Amino acid sequence: MENRIVSHAEWVEARKAFLAREKEYTHLGDQLAKERQALPWEKVTTNYVFDGPNGKVTLSDLFEGRSQLLLQHFMMGPDWKEGCVGCSFMADHVPGTLPHLNNHDVSFAAVSRAPIAAIEAFRKRMGWNFTWVSSGENSFNFDYHVSFKKEDTVYYNYENSKFGGEELPGISVFYKDESGQIFHTYSSYARGNENLLGTYVILDLMPKGRNEENGLQDWVRHHDKYEVVSEHKCCH
């Protein structure tokens, strides 16, 4: 790190100049939020039925009596014993928000193709309290472009690309009106989901920043595995 060391007066001058840039960023974010909320919707016409820990549940059931649903496309394939590390990192940020989201007419659920027994075992291991269901018996993951056949050129993040795996992350947002009709209002993939990661917000404030060269794979682990990597370079 080679930051300049300056007097207090110079420090304040530099900070105020950067504050102007931060305010520009905040106002742009406000504008983007309004434009996002004004995007057109598409009606969901498929009656998706998932496997939950207590039996079958529909997409409508996941709203839990509310009108808005944030859904995490959680990478956990049919044969996986544990969920994706990056998706787990995002899921770690969810439990503390649930009382606030639920009180503000928003429900949250995660969906994966793994069998519900594997999902439940991993969810309990992680200590998460949110709804998580299996789409292993329906086309949901394929319809929302987060699961693929290995040989395919995949359509992901609104463009065609080569990908050698079967699962990728994302989020989708749905709205249910008073008549019970469901609408898909928004989906985001790849780095588009970073604004949900409060840990990144904090790291971006720190002198060393994110301290990574290859994204999350540099340092993030399942939260119950950090003792094993206590000597990792990010922790020095």
PDB file of C-alpha atoms in Angstrom:
ATOM      1  CA  MET A   1       0.000   0.000   0.000  1.00  0.00           C
ATOM      2  CA  GLU A   2       1.449   3.331  -1.094  1.00  0.00           C
ATOM      3  CA  ASN A   3      -1.129   5.900  -0.049  1.00  0.00           C
ATOM      4  CA  ARG A   4       0.134   9.428   0.535  1.00  0.00           C
ATOM      5  CA  ILE A   5       0.417  10.592   4.142  1.00  0.00           C
ATOM      6  CA  VAL A   6      -0.906  14.155   4.396  1.00  0.00           C
ATOM      7  CA  SER A   7      -1.942  16.814   6.886  1.00  0.00           C
ATOM      8  CA  HIS A   8      -5.459  16.892   8.336  1.00  0.00           C
ATOM      9  CA  ALA A   9      -6.390  19.822   6.105  1.00  0.00           C
ATOM     10  CA  GLU A  10      -5.275  17.939   2.973  1.00  0.00           C
ATOM     11  CA  TRP A  11      -7.066  14.807   4.182  1.00  0.00           C
ATOM     12  CA  VAL A  12     -10.361  16.712   4.584  1.00  0.00           C
ATOM     13  CA  GLU A  13      -9.957  18.355   1.175  1.00  0.00           C
ATOM     14  CA  ALA A  14      -9.442  15.001  -0.535  1.00  0.00           C
ATOM     15  CA  ARG A  15     -12.307  13.431   1.402  1.00  0.00           C
ATOM     16  CA  LYS A  16     -14.745  16.210   0.461  1.00  0.00           C
ATOM     17  CA  ALA A  17     -13.798  15.917  -3.197  1.00  0.00           C
ATOM     18  CA  PHE A  18     -14.468  12.190  -3.101  1.00  0.00           C
ATOM     19  CA  LEU A  19     -17.737  12.758  -1.218  1.00  0.00           C
ATOM     20  CA  ALA A  20     -19.027  14.615  -4.261  1.00  0.00           C
ATOM     21  CA  ARG A  21     -18.333  11.520  -6.351  1.00  0.00           C
ATOM     22  CA  GLU A  22     -20.044   9.296  -3.771  1.00  0.00           C
ATOM     23  CA  LYS A  23     -23.162  11.477  -3.910  1.00  0.00           C
ATOM     24  CA  GLU A  24     -23.217  11.167  -7.710  1.00  0.00           C
ATOM     25  CA  TYR A  25     -23.093   7.377  -7.302  1.00  0.00           C
ATOM     26  CA  THR A  26     -25.900   7.405  -4.718  1.00  0.00           C
ATOM     27  CA  HIS A  27     -28.158   9.534  -6.899  1.00  0.00           C
ATOM     28  CA  LEU A  28     -27.476   7.334  -9.919  1.00  0.00           C
ATOM     29  CA  GLY A  29     -28.399   4.303  -7.810  1.00  0.00           C
ATOM     30  CA  ASP A  30     -31.678   5.991  -6.847  1.00  0.00           C
ATOM     31  CA  GLN A  31     -32.445   6.627 -10.501  1.00  0.00           C
ATOM     32  CA  LEU A  32     -31.605   3.057 -11.515  1.00  0.00           C
ATOM     33  CA  ALA A  33     -33.901   1.730  -8.780  1.00  0.00           C
ATOM     34  CA  LYS A  34     -36.793   3.778 -10.174  1.00  0.00           C
ATOM     35  CA  GLU A  35     -36.082   2.574 -13.703  1.00  0.00           C
ATOM     36  CA  ARG A  36     -35.860  -1.039 -12.485  1.00  0.00           C
ATOM     37  CA  GLN A  37     -39.251  -0.739 -10.800  1.00  0.00           C
ATOM     38  CA  ALA A  38     -40.695   0.655 -14.031  1.00  0.00           C
ATOM     39  CA  LEU A  39     -39.541  -2.263 -16.210  1.00  0.00           C
ATOM     40  CA  PRO A  40     -42.276  -4.315 -17.929  1.00  0.00           C
ATOM     41  CA  TRP A  41     -43.452  -7.563 -16.330  1.00  0.00           C
ATOM     42  CA  GLU A  42     -44.178 -10.990 -17.786  1.00  0.00           C
ATOM     43  CA  LYS A  43     -46.959 -13.249 -16.568  1.00  0.00           C
ATOM     44  CA  VAL A  44     -45.888 -16.617 -15.150  1.00  0.00           C
ATOM     45  CA  THR A  45     -48.100 -19.179 -16.865  1.00  0.00           C
ATOM     46  CA  THR A  46     -46.433 -22.388 -15.662  1.00  0.00           C
ATOM     47  CA  ASN A  47     -47.730 -23.882 -12.418  1.00  0.00           C
ATOM     48  CA  TYR A  48     -44.382 -24.719 -10.831  1.00  0.00           C
ATOM     49  CA  VAL A  49     -44.563 -27.302  -8.052  1.00  0.00           C
ATOM     50  CA  PHE A  50     -41.524 -27.775  -5.809  1.00  0.00           C
ATOM     51  CA  ASP A  51     -40.531 -30.270  -3.136  1.00  0.00           C
ATOM     52  CA  GLY A  52     -40.411 -28.656   0.295  1.00  0.00           C
ATOM     53  CA  PRO A  53     -39.447 -30.163   3.656  1.00  0.00           C
ATOM     54  CA  ASN A  54     -43.134 -30.723   4.455  1.00  0.00           C
ATOM     55  CA  GLY A  55     -44.352 -31.779   1.015  1.00  0.00           C
ATOM     56  CA  LYS A  56     -45.273 -30.161  -2.279  1.00  0.00           C
ATOM     57  CA  VAL A  57     -45.372 -26.357  -2.553  1.00  0.00           C
ATOM     58  CA  THR A  58     -46.175 -24.124  -5.500  1.00  0.00           C
ATOM     59  CA  LEU A  59     -44.527 -20.902  -6.582  1.00  0.00           C
ATOM     60  CA  SER A  60     -47.614 -19.151  -5.215  1.00  0.00           C
ATOM     61  CA  ASP A  61     -47.071 -20.788  -1.810  1.00  0.00           C
ATOM     62  CA  LEU A  62     -43.568 -19.301  -1.614  1.00  0.00           C
ATOM     63  CA  PHE A  63     -45.089 -15.822  -1.298  1.00  0.00           C
ATOM     64  CA  GLU A  64     -46.354 -16.872   2.160  1.00  0.00           C
ATOM     65  CA  GLY A  65     -49.293 -14.462   1.990  1.00  0.00           C
ATOM     66  CA  ARG A  66     -47.247 -11.496   0.769  1.00  0.00           C
ATOM     67  CA  SER A  67     -47.301  -9.842  -2.653  1.00  0.00           C
ATOM     68  CA  GLN A  68     -43.542  -9.774  -3.388  1.00  0.00           C
ATOM     69  CA  LEU A  69     -41.005 -12.592  -3.573  1.00  0.00           C
ATOM     70  CA  LEU A  70     -37.219 -12.481  -3.833  1.00  0.00           C
ATOM     71  CA  LEU A  71     -35.932 -15.833  -4.988  1.00  0.00           C
ATOM     72  CA  GLN A  72     -32.317 -16.969  -4.908  1.00  0.00           C
ATOM     73  CA  HIS A  73     -31.271 -19.424  -7.609  1.00  0.00           C
ATOM     74  CA  PHE A  74     -28.958 -21.366  -5.304  1.00  0.00           C
ATOM     75  CA  MET A  75     -26.333 -23.533  -7.021  1.00  0.00           C
ATOM     76  CA  MET A  76     -26.781 -27.021  -5.611  1.00  0.00           C
ATOM     77  CA  GLY A  77     -27.044 -29.664  -8.327  1.00  0.00           C
ATOM     78  CA  PRO A  78     -28.828 -33.026  -8.164  1.00  0.00           C
ATOM     79  CA  ASP A  79     -25.756 -34.926  -6.955  1.00  0.00           C
ATOM     80  CA  TRP A  80     -24.183 -32.237  -4.752  1.00  0.00           C
ATOM     81  CA  LYS A  81     -23.740 -32.831  -1.037  1.00  0.00           C
ATOM     82  CA  GLU A  82     -23.344 -29.138  -0.194  1.00  0.00           C
ATOM     83  CA  GLY A  83     -24.270 -25.851  -1.807  1.00  0.00           C
ATOM     84  CA  CYS A  84     -22.046 -23.548  -3.830  1.00  0.00           C
ATOM     85  CA  VAL A  85     -19.669 -21.487  -1.689  1.00  0.00           C
ATOM     86  CA  GLY A  86     -20.585 -18.196  -3.392  1.00  0.00           C
ATOM     87  CA  CYS A  87     -24.315 -18.870  -3.119  1.00  0.00           C
ATOM     88  CA  SER A  88     -23.780 -19.776   0.532  1.00  0.00           C
ATOM     89  CA  PHE A  89     -21.982 -16.453   1.011  1.00  0.00           C
ATOM     90  CA  MET A  90     -25.069 -14.660  -0.281  1.00  0.00           C
ATOM     91  CA  ALA A  91     -27.395 -16.817   1.816  1.00  0.00           C
ATOM     92  CA  ASP A  92     -25.434 -15.903   4.959  1.00  0.00           C
ATOM     93  CA  HIS A  93     -26.688 -12.340   4.484  1.00  0.00           C
ATOM     94  CA  VAL A  94     -30.377 -13.308   4.410  1.00  0.00           C
ATOM     95  CA  PRO A  95     -31.499 -14.398   7.916  1.00  0.00           C
ATOM     96  CA  GLY A  96     -31.005 -11.019   9.588  1.00  0.00           C
ATOM     97  CA  THR A  97     -33.007  -9.258   6.883  1.00  0.00           C
ATOM     98  CA  LEU A  98     -36.035 -11.553   7.026  1.00  0.00           C
ATOM     99  CA  PRO A  99     -37.989  -9.829   9.829  1.00  0.00           C
ATOM    100  CA  HIS A 100     -37.594  -6.505   8.011  1.00  0.00           C
ATOM    101  CA  LEU A 101     -38.417  -7.889   4.561  1.00  0.00           C
ATOM    102  CA  ASN A 102     -41.412  -9.839   5.824  1.00  0.00           C
ATOM    103  CA  ASN A 103     -42.755  -6.745   7.565  1.00  0.00           C
ATOM    104  CA  HIS A 104     -42.358  -4.858   4.280  1.00  0.00           C
ATOM    105  CA  ASP A 105     -44.455  -7.296   2.209  1.00  0.00           C
ATOM    106  CA  VAL A 106     -41.468  -9.266   0.861  1.00  0.00           C
ATOM    107  CA  SER A 107     -40.865 -13.006   1.187  1.00  0.00           C
ATOM    108  CA  PHE A 108     -37.633 -14.839   0.429  1.00  0.00           C
ATOM    109  CA  ALA A 109     -36.977 -18.359  -0.819  1.00  0.00           C
ATOM    110  CA  ALA A 110     -34.099 -20.304  -2.322  1.00  0.00           C
ATOM    111  CA  VAL A 111     -34.493 -22.884  -5.087  1.00  0.00           C
ATOM    112  CA  SER A 112     -32.046 -25.632  -6.129  1.00  0.00           C
ATOM    113  CA  ARG A 113     -32.208 -28.838  -8.155  1.00  0.00           C
ATOM    114  CA  ALA A 114     -30.771 -30.988  -5.351  1.00  0.00           C
ATOM    115  CA  PRO A 115     -33.177 -33.388  -3.609  1.00  0.00           C
ATOM    116  CA  ILE A 116     -34.953 -31.824  -0.663  1.00  0.00           C
ATOM    117  CA  ALA A 117     -33.253 -34.205   1.793  1.00  0.00           C
ATOM    118  CA  ALA A 118     -29.808 -32.950   0.723  1.00  0.00           C
ATOM    119  CA  ILE A 119     -31.007 -29.353   0.807  1.00  0.00           C
ATOM    120  CA  GLU A 120     -32.415 -29.725   4.312  1.00  0.00           C
ATOM    121  CA  ALA A 121     -29.262 -31.376   5.617  1.00  0.00           C
ATOM    122  CA  PHE A 122     -27.104 -28.549   4.305  1.00  0.00           C
ATOM    123  CA  ARG A 123     -29.531 -25.817   5.398  1.00  0.00           C
ATOM    124  CA  LYS A 124     -29.530 -27.152   8.944  1.00  0.00           C
ATOM    125  CA  ARG A 125     -25.745 -27.475   8.929  1.00  0.00           C
ATOM    126  CA  MET A 126     -25.480 -23.805   7.944  1.00  0.00           C
ATOM    127  CA  GLY A 127     -28.077 -22.715  10.495  1.00  0.00           C
ATOM    128  CA  TRP A 128     -30.267 -20.872   7.981  1.00  0.00           C
ATOM    129  CA  ASN A 129     -33.928 -20.231   8.725  1.00  0.00           C
ATOM    130  CA  PHE A 130     -35.256 -19.310   5.271  1.00  0.00           C
ATOM    131  CA  THR A 131     -37.472 -21.341   2.938  1.00  0.00           C
ATOM    132  CA  TRP A 132     -35.509 -23.536   0.510  1.00  0.00           C
ATOM    133  CA  VAL A 133     -37.170 -25.888  -1.957  1.00  0.00           C
ATOM    134  CA  SER A 134     -36.152 -28.347  -4.665  1.00  0.00           C
ATOM    135  CA  SER A 135     -36.936 -27.863  -8.356  1.00  0.00           C
ATOM    136  CA  GLY A 136     -35.483 -31.251  -9.270  1.00  0.00           C
ATOM    137  CA  GLU A 137     -38.816 -32.460 -10.632  1.00  0.00           C
ATOM    138  CA  ASN A 138     -39.714 -29.415 -12.742  1.00  0.00           C
ATOM    139  CA  SER A 139     -38.219 -27.114 -15.401  1.00  0.00           C
ATOM    140  CA  PHE A 140     -37.929 -24.010 -13.222  1.00  0.00           C
ATOM    141  CA  ASN A 141     -34.120 -23.764 -13.180  1.00  0.00           C
ATOM    142  CA  PHE A 142     -33.890 -24.291 -16.922  1.00  0.00           C
ATOM    143  CA  ASP A 143     -36.683 -21.821 -17.652  1.00  0.00           C
ATOM    144  CA  TYR A 144     -34.880 -19.126 -15.650  1.00  0.00           C
ATOM    145  CA  HIS A 145     -31.523 -19.931 -17.261  1.00  0.00           C
ATOM    146  CA  VAL A 146     -29.528 -21.015 -14.218  1.00  0.00           C
ATOM    147  CA  SER A 147     -29.252 -24.761 -14.974  1.00  0.00           C
ATOM    148  CA  PHE A 148     -27.856 -26.226 -18.165  1.00  0.00           C
ATOM    149  CA  LYS A 149     -26.810 -29.372 -19.945  1.00  0.00           C
ATOM    150  CA  LYS A 150     -23.026 -29.615 -20.037  1.00  0.00           C
ATOM    151  CA  GLU A 151     -22.768 -29.817 -23.807  1.00  0.00           C
ATOM    152  CA  ASP A 152     -24.834 -26.707 -24.441  1.00  0.00           C
ATOM    153  CA  THR A 153     -23.818 -23.210 -25.392  1.00  0.00           C
ATOM    154  CA  VAL A 154     -25.723 -21.606 -22.557  1.00  0.00           C
ATOM    155  CA  TYR A 155     -27.908 -18.529 -22.423  1.00  0.00           C
ATOM    156  CA  TYR A 156     -26.889 -16.771 -19.230  1.00  0.00           C
ATOM    157  CA  ASN A 157     -27.087 -13.139 -18.124  1.00  0.00           C
ATOM    158  CA  TYR A 158     -28.996 -12.340 -21.330  1.00  0.00           C
ATOM    159  CA  GLU A 159     -26.344 -13.534 -23.770  1.00  0.00           C
ATOM    160  CA  ASN A 160     -24.988 -16.770 -25.206  1.00  0.00           C
ATOM    161  CA  SER A 161     -21.732 -18.056 -23.763  1.00  0.00           C
ATOM    162  CA  LYS A 162     -19.697 -21.225 -23.380  1.00  0.00           C
ATOM    163  CA  PHE A 163     -19.925 -22.875 -19.985  1.00  0.00           C
ATOM    164  CA  GLY A 164     -18.795 -26.338 -19.007  1.00  0.00           C
ATOM    165  CA  GLY A 165     -20.933 -26.803 -15.912  1.00  0.00           C
ATOM    166  CA  GLU A 166     -24.567 -27.326 -15.058  1.00  0.00           C
ATOM    167  CA  GLU A 167     -25.400 -24.626 -12.499  1.00  0.00           C
ATOM    168  CA  LEU A 168     -24.954 -20.846 -12.269  1.00  0.00           C
ATOM    169  CA  PRO A 169     -26.228 -18.284  -9.725  1.00  0.00           C
ATOM    170  CA  GLY A 170     -28.895 -15.635  -9.951  1.00  0.00           C
ATOM    171  CA  ILE A 171     -31.872 -13.973  -8.315  1.00  0.00           C
ATOM    172  CA  SER A 172     -35.404 -13.470  -9.578  1.00  0.00           C
ATOM    173  CA  VAL A 173     -38.200 -11.222  -8.343  1.00  0.00           C
ATOM    174  CA  PHE A 174     -41.919 -11.991  -8.582  1.00  0.00           C
ATOM    175  CA  TYR A 175     -45.147 -10.153  -7.803  1.00  0.00           C
ATOM    176  CA  LYS A 176     -48.557 -11.669  -7.018  1.00  0.00           C
ATOM    177  CA  ASP A 177     -51.666  -9.553  -7.460  1.00  0.00           C
ATOM    178  CA  GLU A 178     -54.900  -9.785  -5.480  1.00  0.00           C
ATOM    179  CA  SER A 179     -56.389 -12.258  -7.960  1.00  0.00           C
ATOM    180  CA  GLY A 180     -53.426 -14.635  -7.513  1.00  0.00           C
ATOM    181  CA  GLN A 181     -51.750 -13.958 -10.845  1.00  0.00           C
ATOM    182  CA  ILE A 182     -47.945 -14.111 -10.648  1.00  0.00           C
ATOM    183  CA  PHE A 183     -45.594 -11.903 -12.638  1.00  0.00           C
ATOM    184  CA  HIS A 184     -41.850 -12.141 -13.188  1.00  0.00           C
ATOM    185  CA  THR A 185     -40.568  -8.583 -12.718  1.00  0.00           C
ATOM    186  CA  TYR A 186     -36.766  -8.880 -12.634  1.00  0.00           C
ATOM    187  CA  SER A 187     -33.827 -11.291 -12.750  1.00  0.00           C
ATOM    188  CA  SER A 188     -30.145 -10.654 -12.227  1.00  0.00           C
ATOM    189  CA  TYR A 189     -27.096 -12.854 -12.667  1.00  0.00           C
ATOM    190  CA  ALA A 190     -23.321 -12.968 -12.139  1.00  0.00           C
ATOM    191  CA  ARG A 191     -21.948  -9.753 -10.594  1.00  0.00           C
ATOM    192  CA  GLY A 192     -25.390  -8.172 -10.833  1.00  0.00           C
ATOM    193  CA  ASN A 193     -26.122  -9.677  -7.420  1.00  0.00           C
ATOM    194  CA  GLU A 194     -23.196  -8.108  -5.570  1.00  0.00           C
ATOM    195  CA  ASN A 195     -25.324  -5.317  -4.138  1.00  0.00           C
ATOM    196  CA  LEU A 196     -26.987  -7.979  -1.943  1.00  0.00           C
ATOM    197  CA  LEU A 197     -23.669  -8.850  -0.296  1.00  0.00           C
ATOM    198  CA  GLY A 198     -23.261  -6.637   2.742  1.00  0.00           C
ATOM    199  CA  THR A 199     -19.821  -8.099   3.423  1.00  0.00           C
ATOM    200  CA  TYR A 200     -18.606  -6.684   0.117  1.00  0.00           C
ATOM    201  CA  VAL A 201     -20.002  -3.271   1.065  1.00  0.00           C
ATOM    202  CA  ILE A 202     -17.910  -3.351   4.246  1.00  0.00           C
ATOM    203  CA  LEU A 203     -14.786  -4.661   2.500  1.00  0.00           C
ATOM    204  CA  ASP A 204     -15.029  -1.875  -0.061  1.00  0.00           C
ATOM    205  CA  LEU A 205     -14.686   0.587   2.850  1.00  0.00           C
ATOM    206  CA  MET A 206     -11.531  -1.084   4.125  1.00  0.00           C
ATOM    207  CA  PRO A 207      -7.975   0.013   3.206  1.00  0.00           C
ATOM    208  CA  LYS A 208      -7.239  -3.363   1.593  1.00  0.00           C
ATOM    209  CA  GLY A 209     -10.614  -3.513  -0.154  1.00  0.00           C
ATOM    210  CA  ARG A 210     -11.715  -6.947  -1.327  1.00  0.00           C
ATOM    211  CA  ASN A 211      -8.113  -8.175  -1.505  1.00  0.00           C
ATOM    212  CA  GLU A 212      -8.902 -10.688  -4.232  1.00  0.00           C
ATOM    213  CA  GLU A 213      -7.701 -11.382  -7.757  1.00  0.00           C
ATOM    214  CA  ASN A 214     -10.154 -14.051  -8.887  1.00  0.00           C
ATOM    215  CA  GLY A 215     -13.337 -13.054  -7.131  1.00  0.00           C
ATOM    216  CA  LEU A 216     -14.898 -14.974  -4.277  1.00  0.00           C
ATOM    217  CA  GLN A 217     -12.955 -18.129  -5.037  1.00  0.00           C
ATOM    218  CA  ASP A 218      -9.835 -16.425  -3.636  1.00  0.00           C
ATOM    219  CA  TRP A 219     -11.067 -16.424  -0.072  1.00  0.00           C
ATOM    220  CA  VAL A 220     -14.716 -17.214   0.656  1.00  0.00           C
ATOM    221  CA  ARG A 221     -15.490 -20.539   2.345  1.00  0.00           C
ATOM    222  CA  HIS A 222     -18.604 -22.033   3.883  1.00  0.00           C
ATOM    223  CA  HIS A 223     -18.825 -20.198   7.181  1.00  0.00           C
ATOM    224  CA  ASP A 224     -18.173 -23.375   9.172  1.00  0.00           C
ATOM    225  CA  LYS A 225     -14.872 -24.012   7.379  1.00  0.00           C
ATOM    226  CA  TYR A 226     -12.883 -20.868   8.129  1.00  0.00           C
ATOM    227  CA  GLU A 227     -10.815 -22.457  10.905  1.00  0.00           C
ATOM    228  CA  VAL A 228      -9.343 -24.799   8.320  1.00  0.00           C
ATOM    229  CA  VAL A 229      -8.051 -21.843   6.276  1.00  0.00           C
ATOM    230  CA  SER A 230      -7.021 -19.568   9.142  1.00  0.00           C
ATOM    231  CA  GLU A 231      -3.577 -19.161   7.558  1.00  0.00           C
ATOM    232  CA  HIS A 232      -5.039 -18.021   4.216  1.00  0.00           C
ATOM    233  CA  LYS A 233      -3.375 -14.919   2.811  1.00  0.00           C
ATOM    234  CA  CYS A 234      -6.550 -12.868   3.145  1.00  0.00           C
ATOM    235  CA  CYS A 235      -6.461 -13.281   6.888  1.00  0.00           C
ATOM    236  CA  HIS A 236      -2.963 -11.883   7.440  1.00  0.00           C
TER     237      HIS A 236
END
